[in-house]
Structure formats: C-alpha cells, structure tokens
Coordinates of C-alpha atoms and ligand atoms in Angstrom, one line a residue:
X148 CA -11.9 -1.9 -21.0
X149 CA -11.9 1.8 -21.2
X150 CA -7.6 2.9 -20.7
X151 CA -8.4 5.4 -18.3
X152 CA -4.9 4.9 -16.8
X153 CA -2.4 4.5 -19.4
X154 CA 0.7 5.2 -18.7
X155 CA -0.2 6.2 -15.0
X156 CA 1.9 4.5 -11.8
X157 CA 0.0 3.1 -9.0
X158 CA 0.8 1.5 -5.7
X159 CA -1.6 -0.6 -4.0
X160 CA -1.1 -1.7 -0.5
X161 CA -2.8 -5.1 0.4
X162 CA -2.9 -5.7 -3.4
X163 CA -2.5 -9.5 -2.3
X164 CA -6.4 -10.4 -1.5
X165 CA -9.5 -8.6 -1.5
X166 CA -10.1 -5.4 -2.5
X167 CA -6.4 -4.5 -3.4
X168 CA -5.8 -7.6 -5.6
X169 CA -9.7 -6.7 -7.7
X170 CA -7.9 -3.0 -7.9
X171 CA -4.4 -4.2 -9.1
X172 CA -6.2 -6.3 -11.6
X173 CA -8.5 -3.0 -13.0
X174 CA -5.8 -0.5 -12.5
X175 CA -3.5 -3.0 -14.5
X176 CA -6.1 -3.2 -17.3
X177 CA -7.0 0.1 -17.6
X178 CA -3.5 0.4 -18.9
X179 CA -1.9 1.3 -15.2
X180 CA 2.1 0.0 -14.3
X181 CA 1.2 -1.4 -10.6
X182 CA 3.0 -1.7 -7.6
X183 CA 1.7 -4.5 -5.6
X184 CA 2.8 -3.6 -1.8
X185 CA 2.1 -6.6 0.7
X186 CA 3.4 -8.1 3.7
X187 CA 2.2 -11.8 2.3
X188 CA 4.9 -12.3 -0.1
X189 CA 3.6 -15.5 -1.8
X190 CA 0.2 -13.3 -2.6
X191 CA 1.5 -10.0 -2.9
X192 CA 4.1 -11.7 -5.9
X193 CA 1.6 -13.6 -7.5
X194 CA -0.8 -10.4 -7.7
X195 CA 2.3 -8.5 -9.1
X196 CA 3.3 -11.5 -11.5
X197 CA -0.1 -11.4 -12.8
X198 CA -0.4 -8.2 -14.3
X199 CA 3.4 -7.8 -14.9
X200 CA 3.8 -5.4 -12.1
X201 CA 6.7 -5.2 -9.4
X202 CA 6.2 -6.5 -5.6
X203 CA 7.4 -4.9 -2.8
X204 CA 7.2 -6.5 0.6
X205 CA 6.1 -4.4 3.1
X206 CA 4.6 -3.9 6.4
X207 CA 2.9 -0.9 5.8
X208 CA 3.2 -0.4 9.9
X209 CA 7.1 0.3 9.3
X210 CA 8.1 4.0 8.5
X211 CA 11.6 2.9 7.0
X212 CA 10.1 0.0 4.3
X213 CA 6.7 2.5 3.6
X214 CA 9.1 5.3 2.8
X215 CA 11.6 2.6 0.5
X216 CA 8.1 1.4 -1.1
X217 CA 7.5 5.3 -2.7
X218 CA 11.1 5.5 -3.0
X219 CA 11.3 2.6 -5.4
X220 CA 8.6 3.1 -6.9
X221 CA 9.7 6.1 -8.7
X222 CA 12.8 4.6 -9.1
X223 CA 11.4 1.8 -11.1
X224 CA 8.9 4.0 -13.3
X225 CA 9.9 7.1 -12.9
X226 CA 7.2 8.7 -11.0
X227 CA 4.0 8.1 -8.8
X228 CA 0.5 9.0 -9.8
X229 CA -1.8 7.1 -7.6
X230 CA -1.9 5.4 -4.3
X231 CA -4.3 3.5 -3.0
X232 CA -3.7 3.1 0.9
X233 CA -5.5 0.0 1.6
X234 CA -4.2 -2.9 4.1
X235 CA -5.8 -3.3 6.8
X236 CA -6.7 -5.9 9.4
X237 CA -9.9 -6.7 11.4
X238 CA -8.7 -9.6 13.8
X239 CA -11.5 -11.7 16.4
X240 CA -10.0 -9.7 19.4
X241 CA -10.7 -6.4 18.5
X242 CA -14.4 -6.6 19.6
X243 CA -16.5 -4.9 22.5
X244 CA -14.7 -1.3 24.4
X245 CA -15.4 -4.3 27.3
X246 CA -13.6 -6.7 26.3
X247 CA -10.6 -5.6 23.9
X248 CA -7.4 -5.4 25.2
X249 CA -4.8 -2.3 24.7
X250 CA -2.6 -4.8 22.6
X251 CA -5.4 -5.2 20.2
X252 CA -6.2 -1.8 20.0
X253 CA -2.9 -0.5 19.1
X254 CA -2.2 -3.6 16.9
X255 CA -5.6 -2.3 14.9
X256 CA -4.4 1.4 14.9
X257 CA -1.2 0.5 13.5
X258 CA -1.9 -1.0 10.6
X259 CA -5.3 0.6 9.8
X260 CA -4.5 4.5 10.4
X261 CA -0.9 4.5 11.1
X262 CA -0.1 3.1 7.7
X263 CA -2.5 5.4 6.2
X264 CA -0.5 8.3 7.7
X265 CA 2.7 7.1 6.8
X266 CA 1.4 5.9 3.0
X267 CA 0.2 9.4 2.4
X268 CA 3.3 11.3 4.1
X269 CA 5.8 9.3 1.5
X270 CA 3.6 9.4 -1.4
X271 CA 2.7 13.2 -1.4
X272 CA 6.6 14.5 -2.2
X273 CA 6.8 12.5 -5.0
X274 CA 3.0 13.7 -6.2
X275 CA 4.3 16.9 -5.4
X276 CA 6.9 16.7 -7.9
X277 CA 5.2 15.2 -10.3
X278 CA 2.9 18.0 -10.4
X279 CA -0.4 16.0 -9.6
X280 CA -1.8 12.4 -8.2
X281 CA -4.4 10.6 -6.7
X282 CA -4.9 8.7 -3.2
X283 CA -7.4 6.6 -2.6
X284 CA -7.7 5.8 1.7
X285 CA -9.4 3.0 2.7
X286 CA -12.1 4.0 5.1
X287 CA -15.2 2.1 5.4
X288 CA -19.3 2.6 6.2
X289 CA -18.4 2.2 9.9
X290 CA -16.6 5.3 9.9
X291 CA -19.9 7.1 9.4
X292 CA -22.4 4.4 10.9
X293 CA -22.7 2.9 14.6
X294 CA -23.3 -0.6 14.8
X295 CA -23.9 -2.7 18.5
X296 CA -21.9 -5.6 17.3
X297 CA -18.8 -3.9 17.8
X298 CA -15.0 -3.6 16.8
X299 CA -14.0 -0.7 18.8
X300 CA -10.7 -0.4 17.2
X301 CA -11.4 -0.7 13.6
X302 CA -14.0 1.7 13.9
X303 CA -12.3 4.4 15.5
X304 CA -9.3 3.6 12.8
X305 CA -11.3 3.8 10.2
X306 CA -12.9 7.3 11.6
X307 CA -9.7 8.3 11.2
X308 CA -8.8 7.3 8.5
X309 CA -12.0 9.6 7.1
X310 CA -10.7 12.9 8.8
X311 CA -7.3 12.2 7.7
X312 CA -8.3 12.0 3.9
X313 CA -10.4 15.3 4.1
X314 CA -7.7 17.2 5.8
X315 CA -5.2 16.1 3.3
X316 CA -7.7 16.9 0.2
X317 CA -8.2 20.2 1.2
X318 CA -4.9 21.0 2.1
X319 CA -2.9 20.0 -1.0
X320 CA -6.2 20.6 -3.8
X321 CA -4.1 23.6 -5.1
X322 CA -1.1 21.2 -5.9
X323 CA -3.2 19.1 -8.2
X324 CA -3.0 16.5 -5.3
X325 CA -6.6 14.8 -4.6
X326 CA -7.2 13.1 -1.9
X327 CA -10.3 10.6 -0.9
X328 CA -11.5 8.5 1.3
X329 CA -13.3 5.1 0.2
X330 CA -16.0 3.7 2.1
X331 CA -16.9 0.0 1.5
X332 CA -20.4 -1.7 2.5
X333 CA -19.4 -5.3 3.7
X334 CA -17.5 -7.3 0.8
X335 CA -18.3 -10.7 0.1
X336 CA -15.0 -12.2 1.4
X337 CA -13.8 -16.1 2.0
X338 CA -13.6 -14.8 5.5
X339 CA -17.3 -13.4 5.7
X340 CA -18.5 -16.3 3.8
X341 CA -16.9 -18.6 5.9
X342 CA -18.4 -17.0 8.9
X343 CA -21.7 -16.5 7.8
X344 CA -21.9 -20.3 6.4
X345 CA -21.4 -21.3 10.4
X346 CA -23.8 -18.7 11.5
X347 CA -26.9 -18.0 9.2
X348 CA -28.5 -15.7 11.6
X349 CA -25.0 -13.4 11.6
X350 CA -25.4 -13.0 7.8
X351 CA -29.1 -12.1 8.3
X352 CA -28.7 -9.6 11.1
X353 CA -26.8 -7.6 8.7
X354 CA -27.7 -8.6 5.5
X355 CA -31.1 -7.1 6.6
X356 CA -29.8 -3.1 6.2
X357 CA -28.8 -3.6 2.9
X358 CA -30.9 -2.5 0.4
X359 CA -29.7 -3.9 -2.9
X360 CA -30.4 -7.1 -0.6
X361 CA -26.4 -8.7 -0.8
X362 CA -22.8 -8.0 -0.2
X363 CA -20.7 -6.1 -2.5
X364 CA -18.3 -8.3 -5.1
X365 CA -14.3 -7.0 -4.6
X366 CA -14.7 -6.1 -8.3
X367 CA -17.2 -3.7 -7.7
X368 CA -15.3 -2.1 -5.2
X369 CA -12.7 -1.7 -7.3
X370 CA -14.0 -0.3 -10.0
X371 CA -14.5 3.1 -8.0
X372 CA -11.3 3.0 -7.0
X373 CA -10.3 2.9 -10.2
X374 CA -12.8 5.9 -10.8
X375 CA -11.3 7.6 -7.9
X376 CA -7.9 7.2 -9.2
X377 CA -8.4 8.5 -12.9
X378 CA -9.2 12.1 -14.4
X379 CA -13.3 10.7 -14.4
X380 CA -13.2 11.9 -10.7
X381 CA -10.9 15.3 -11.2
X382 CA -13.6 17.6 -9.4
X383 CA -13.5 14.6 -6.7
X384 CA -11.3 15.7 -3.6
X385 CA -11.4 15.5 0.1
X386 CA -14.8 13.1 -0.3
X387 CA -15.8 10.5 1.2
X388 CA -17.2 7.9 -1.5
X389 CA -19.7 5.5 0.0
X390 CA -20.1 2.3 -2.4
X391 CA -22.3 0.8 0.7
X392 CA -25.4 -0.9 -1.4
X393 CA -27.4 1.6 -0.1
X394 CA -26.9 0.9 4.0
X395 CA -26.1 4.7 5.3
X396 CA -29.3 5.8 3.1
X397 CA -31.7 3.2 4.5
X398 CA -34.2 3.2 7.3
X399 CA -36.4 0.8 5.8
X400 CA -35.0 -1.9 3.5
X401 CA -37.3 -3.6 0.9
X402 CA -38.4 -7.1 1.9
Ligands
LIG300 N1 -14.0 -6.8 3.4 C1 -14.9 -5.9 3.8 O1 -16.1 -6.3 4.0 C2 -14.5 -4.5 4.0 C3 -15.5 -3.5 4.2 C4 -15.1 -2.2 4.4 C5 -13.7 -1.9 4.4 N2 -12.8 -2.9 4.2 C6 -11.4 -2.5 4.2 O2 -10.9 -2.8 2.9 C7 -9.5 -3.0 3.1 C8 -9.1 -4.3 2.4 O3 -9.9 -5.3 3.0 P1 -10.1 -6.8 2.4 O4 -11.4 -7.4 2.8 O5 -9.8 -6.8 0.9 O6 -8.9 -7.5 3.2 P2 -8.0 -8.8 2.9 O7 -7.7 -9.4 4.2 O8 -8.6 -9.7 1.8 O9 -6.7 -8.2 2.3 C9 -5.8 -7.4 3.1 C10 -4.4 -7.4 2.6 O10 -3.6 -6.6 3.4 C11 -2.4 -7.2 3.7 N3 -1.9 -6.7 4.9 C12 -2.4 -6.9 6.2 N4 -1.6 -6.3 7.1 C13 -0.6 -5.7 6.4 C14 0.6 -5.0 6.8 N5 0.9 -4.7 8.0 N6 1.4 -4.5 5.8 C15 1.1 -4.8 4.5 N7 0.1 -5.5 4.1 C16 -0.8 -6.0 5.0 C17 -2.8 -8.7 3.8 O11 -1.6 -9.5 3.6 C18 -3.8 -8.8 2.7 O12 -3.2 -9.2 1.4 C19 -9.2 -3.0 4.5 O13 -8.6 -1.7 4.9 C20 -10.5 -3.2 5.2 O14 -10.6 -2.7 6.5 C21 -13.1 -4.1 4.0

C-alpha cells in the first residue's frame, strides 16, 4: 500500500461500521495515526484497537464532546490534518414529507448536518494552525438526484451537507484548508442486504439505474476518501466527488 499519509492525523466520525471503519482501516495503512470517533463504544474501540488508534466516544450531535474530540486529538498527536465528517443515520421513519413526523426530521438533521457543522467548526482552528488540512463531508448521490421513494430528511441533510462543504472550501482555500464533499452511490451494507434479501423487487427498482450493474463495496468508498484526504487531491477543493457507479450520469443503463 502506497504511504500517502504517513505521519498525517485523522479523525473519523462513525469509524465504527461502514464507510468510516473501510476509511480507518486505509487511512491506518497508508501510514495515518487515526482517531476513531463513535457513539457505539464496543465498535468504535474495536475499530480503534485494530489499527492502534485512539477512540473517542462521541455523539457527534453534542457541541461540548465534538469540540473535546478535536481538542484531544491534538492533544494526543500533536496536531490535526484530516477529518472526515461522516456519521450519520437513515432510520425507517424518516420516509414520505406525508408521513414523517417533526421528531424525525430534526433527529435526521441533527446528526447528519448538525454534526457536520459542528465537526468542521472544531476542526478548522486546529487546521488553521497547523497551516493546512483536509475534510472530507459525507454527502451522498441524493443530494444531487430526486428519487420518489423518499426520505425527506436525509435528503434535505445531505443537500446541506453539499452547500456547506463548498462554502467552506472556498472560503478557507487560501489557508491551505480544503474542503469536500463526498457523494456515495448506495453501499452494499448488512442493512441493505438484509432488506433487499426480504424484498427482491426493492433491490431491483434501484439496482436498475446503476450502471456498473451493483452496489458499491465500503472499501471502495474509502479509498477516495483516502484520495480526498492526501496531497493526490491538492488541486481538489470545494467539490463534490460522486463515486455513484455511474447513477447521476445514466439515462439508459446497459441491460
Ligand atoms: N450506506 C450507503 O448506502 C450510503 C450511501 C450514501 C451515503 N451514505 C452516508 O455514509 C455515511 C456512513 O454510512 P454507513 O452506511 O457506513 O453507516 P453505518 O450505519 O454502517 O455507520 C454509521 C456509524 O455512525 C455512528 N453514529 C451514528 N450516529 C452517531 C452519532 N450521533 N454520533 C457518533 N456516531 C454516530 C454509528 O454508531 C455507526 O458506527 C453516512 O453519513 C451515510 O448517510 C451511506
């Protein structure tokens, strides 16, 4: 493995499962000291324990422990290079404008764009001294595609979360602070495999507007974060960095 990060600090938020722990496993062998942020404690450690990072428990929705996560950070390894600002939820009741409550929508908002906003306020002083960094937001293709089975909430979230990142690139560029936005296709989860094992027609439905004809691995997903996150990308800033199989591109998929 190429040691594009050597020596560099990260913190990954949701680096228990999915897309975080793939990226705390690349970032960690491309040479990176990883901070695995989680509110799971039994996955977040085990993530951390893996690649001989710290944990830190934290719900990312919590101004006070997001600010104590940077803080330590730099505390433990002396500064903060890269931050990739990725929990985030996508529970059964955040579904159709018709039929999703006010709870769920705020419960969605928090922890999808609020923590974004927070992770990015308390990581940018520290970049700032350091002189540089990198954040990686995690948007996703919905942010930039409609679809009619809905979830109101994480799609407006994650629309968010895409302004937020551009705004934020271009503003702090001339500090050698980047700033991007990453934009998953569908990941082939326990959850979505699970679902779609009940429900064969569900997988097909959407499985149909992909054109590389599957659902992206975690892995594969993480390796542009880790793209995103080293010097590779250094002309990179205030983008928004589809690694969708092909979905926003396609009219016509092949058969
Ligand atoms: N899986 C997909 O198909 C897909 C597609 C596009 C975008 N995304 C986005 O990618 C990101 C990761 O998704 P995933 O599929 O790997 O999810 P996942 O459920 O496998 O992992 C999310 C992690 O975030 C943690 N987490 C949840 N709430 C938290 C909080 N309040 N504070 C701290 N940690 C918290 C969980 O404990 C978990 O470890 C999310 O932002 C998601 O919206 C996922």
């Amino acid at each position: 493995m190429v040691q594009r990060l050597e020596g560099r600090v990260a913190v990954v938020t949701g680096g228990g499962s999915g897309i975080g722990l793939a990226t705390v496993r690349r970032f960690a062998s491309e040479g990176a000291k990883v901070v695995v942020a989680d509110v799971d404690p039994n996955a977040g450690k085990a993530a951390a324990d893996e690649v001989g990072g710290l944990f830190v428990q934290v719900d990312v929705t919590d101004e006070e422990q997001v600010k104590a996560l940077f803080q330590t950070t730099v505390d433990t390894y002396g500064k903060l290079d890269i931050a990739f600002n990725n929990a985030g939820i996508s529970p059964p009741d955040d579904d159709s404008i018709l039929t999703t409550g006010i709870e769920a929508w705020e419960r969605v908002q928090k922890v999808n764009l609020t923590s974004v906003y927070l992770c990015c306020k308390y990581a940018i002083p520290h970049m700032q001294t350091n002189g540089k960094g990198s954040i990686i937001n995690t948007a996703s293709f919905v942010a930039t595609m409609g679809a009619a089975t809905s979830q109101i909430s994480y799609t407006a979230s994650k629309g968010g979360v895409l302004a937020m990142s551009r705004e934020l690139g271009v503003q702090f560029a001339r500090e050698g602070i980047r700033v991007n936005a990453l934009s998953p296709g569908p990941v082939n989860t326990l959850l979505l495999r699970e679902l779609f094992a009940k429900d064969p027609e569900r997988a097909a439905r959407r499985l149909v507007h992909v054109p590389l004809g599957r659902f992206a691995e975690p892995e594969e997903i993480a390796a542009a974060v880790a793209f995103l996150a080293s010097d590779d990308s250094s002309f990179m800033t205030a983008s928004n960095f589809l690694v969708d199989g092909g979905i926003a591109g396609a009219y016509v998929t092949p058969l």
